Amino acid sequence: MVAKGSEKPEVKGEIEGMKIKWDDSNMKSSYANVCNVSSTREEVVMLFGMKQAWNRGQKEVTIQLTDRIVISPYAAKRLSMLLGGVVKEYESRFGTLNIDLPPTSGASGTAAPAPDKKN
């Protein structure tokens, strides 16, 4: 955590001669151990949240959703490329990440199902 008044490094980037300055003065940090993604033609919606514990034999699990991020499909594709590069670098340094779940009765995948829409 950065204390007030401490020096922060200025993060800059450059795209085709344009200088980009990242302003993190209003940034907040969140932790999530569950993510679900859906999309329409115009947007990609990412839902982030927390699961407390999943026990074998449990019929229902509650996920506390904390953040919703909406981006364009173009930004989603760029994010996918960035995340792919980060994971590749991570695995080259620390070893392959195994995301396969151990077989359990009724398990159909590794992602949490989409939440029910309440309108």
Coordinates of C-alpha atoms in Angstrom, one line a residue:
M1 CA 0.0 0.0 0.0
V2 CA 1.3 3.4 -0.8
A3 CA 1.3 6.0 2.0
K4 CA 0.1 9.5 1.3
G5 CA 2.9 11.8 0.4
S6 CA 5.2 9.1 -0.8
E7 CA 6.6 9.3 -4.3
K8 CA 4.8 7.3 -6.9
P9 CA 6.5 6.4 -10.1
E10 CA 4.9 8.0 -13.2
V11 CA 3.7 5.3 -15.5
K12 CA 3.8 6.4 -19.1
G13 CA 3.3 4.7 -22.4
E14 CA 3.6 5.8 -26.0
I15 CA 1.4 4.9 -29.0
E16 CA 2.4 6.2 -32.4
G17 CA 4.1 9.3 -31.1
M18 CA 1.3 10.1 -28.6
K19 CA 2.4 10.2 -24.9
I20 CA 0.0 8.6 -22.5
K21 CA 0.0 9.5 -18.8
W22 CA -1.9 7.1 -16.5
D23 CA -3.7 9.0 -13.7
D24 CA -4.3 6.6 -10.8
S25 CA -5.6 9.3 -8.4
N26 CA -9.1 7.8 -8.4
M27 CA -8.2 4.2 -8.7
K28 CA -9.5 1.6 -6.3
S29 CA -8.3 -2.0 -5.8
S30 CA -10.6 -5.0 -5.5
Y31 CA -9.9 -8.7 -5.1
A32 CA -12.0 -11.4 -6.9
N33 CA -11.7 -15.1 -7.0
V34 CA -14.6 -15.6 -9.4
C35 CA -15.2 -14.0 -12.8
N36 CA -18.1 -14.4 -15.3
V37 CA -18.2 -12.8 -18.8
S38 CA -21.1 -12.3 -21.2
S39 CA -21.5 -10.2 -24.3
T40 CA -23.8 -8.6 -26.8
R41 CA -22.8 -7.2 -30.2
E42 CA -21.9 -3.8 -28.6
E43 CA -20.4 -4.7 -25.2
V44 CA -18.6 -7.3 -23.1
V45 CA -19.7 -7.5 -19.5
M46 CA -17.4 -8.9 -16.8
L47 CA -18.7 -9.7 -13.4
F48 CA -16.3 -10.1 -10.5
G49 CA -16.9 -11.4 -7.1
M50 CA -16.1 -13.7 -4.2
K51 CA -17.0 -17.2 -3.3
Q52 CA -16.4 -18.0 0.4
A53 CA -16.1 -21.8 0.1
W54 CA -17.2 -24.6 -2.1
N55 CA -17.8 -27.9 -0.3
R56 CA -18.3 -31.2 -2.1
G57 CA -22.0 -32.2 -2.2
Q58 CA -23.2 -28.6 -1.9
K59 CA -26.3 -28.1 -4.0
E60 CA -26.0 -24.3 -4.2
V61 CA -23.2 -21.8 -3.9
T62 CA -23.6 -18.0 -3.4
I63 CA -21.2 -15.7 -5.1
Q64 CA -21.0 -12.2 -3.7
L65 CA -20.7 -10.0 -6.8
T66 CA -18.6 -6.9 -6.2
D67 CA -17.7 -5.3 -9.5
R68 CA -19.1 -5.0 -13.0
I69 CA -16.9 -3.9 -15.8
V70 CA -18.3 -3.1 -19.3
I71 CA -16.0 -2.8 -22.3
S72 CA -16.3 -2.8 -26.1
P73 CA -15.5 -6.0 -28.0
Y74 CA -12.4 -4.3 -29.4
A75 CA -11.1 -3.5 -25.8
A76 CA -12.0 -7.1 -24.8
K77 CA -9.9 -8.5 -27.6
R78 CA -6.9 -6.3 -26.6
L79 CA -7.5 -7.3 -23.0
S80 CA -7.5 -11.0 -24.0
M81 CA -4.1 -10.5 -25.8
L82 CA -2.6 -8.7 -22.8
L83 CA -3.8 -11.4 -20.3
G84 CA -2.5 -14.1 -22.6
G85 CA 0.9 -12.5 -22.6
V86 CA 0.9 -12.1 -18.8
V87 CA -0.1 -15.7 -18.2
K88 CA 2.5 -16.9 -20.7
E89 CA 5.2 -14.9 -18.9
Y90 CA 4.0 -16.1 -15.5
E91 CA 4.1 -19.8 -16.6
S92 CA 7.6 -19.3 -18.0
R93 CA 8.8 -18.1 -14.6
F94 CA 6.8 -20.2 -12.2
G95 CA 5.5 -23.2 -14.1
T96 CA 2.3 -24.2 -15.8
L97 CA -1.0 -23.3 -14.2
N98 CA -3.4 -26.2 -13.9
I99 CA -6.9 -25.0 -14.0
D100 CA -8.6 -28.3 -14.3
L101 CA -11.0 -29.1 -11.4
P102 CA -10.9 -32.5 -9.8
P103 CA -13.8 -34.6 -11.0
T104 CA -16.9 -34.3 -8.7
S105 CA -20.4 -35.4 -9.1
G106 CA -22.4 -32.9 -11.2
A107 CA -19.4 -30.7 -12.1
S108 CA -19.8 -29.4 -15.6
G109 CA -17.0 -26.9 -16.0
T110 CA -14.6 -24.5 -14.3
A111 CA -16.6 -21.3 -14.5
A112 CA -19.5 -20.2 -12.3
P113 CA -22.8 -20.0 -14.1
A114 CA -24.2 -16.6 -15.1
P115 CA -26.1 -14.9 -12.3
D116 CA -29.9 -14.6 -12.6
K117 CA -30.9 -11.3 -14.0
K118 CA -33.2 -9.3 -11.8
N119 CA -35.2 -6.5 -13.5

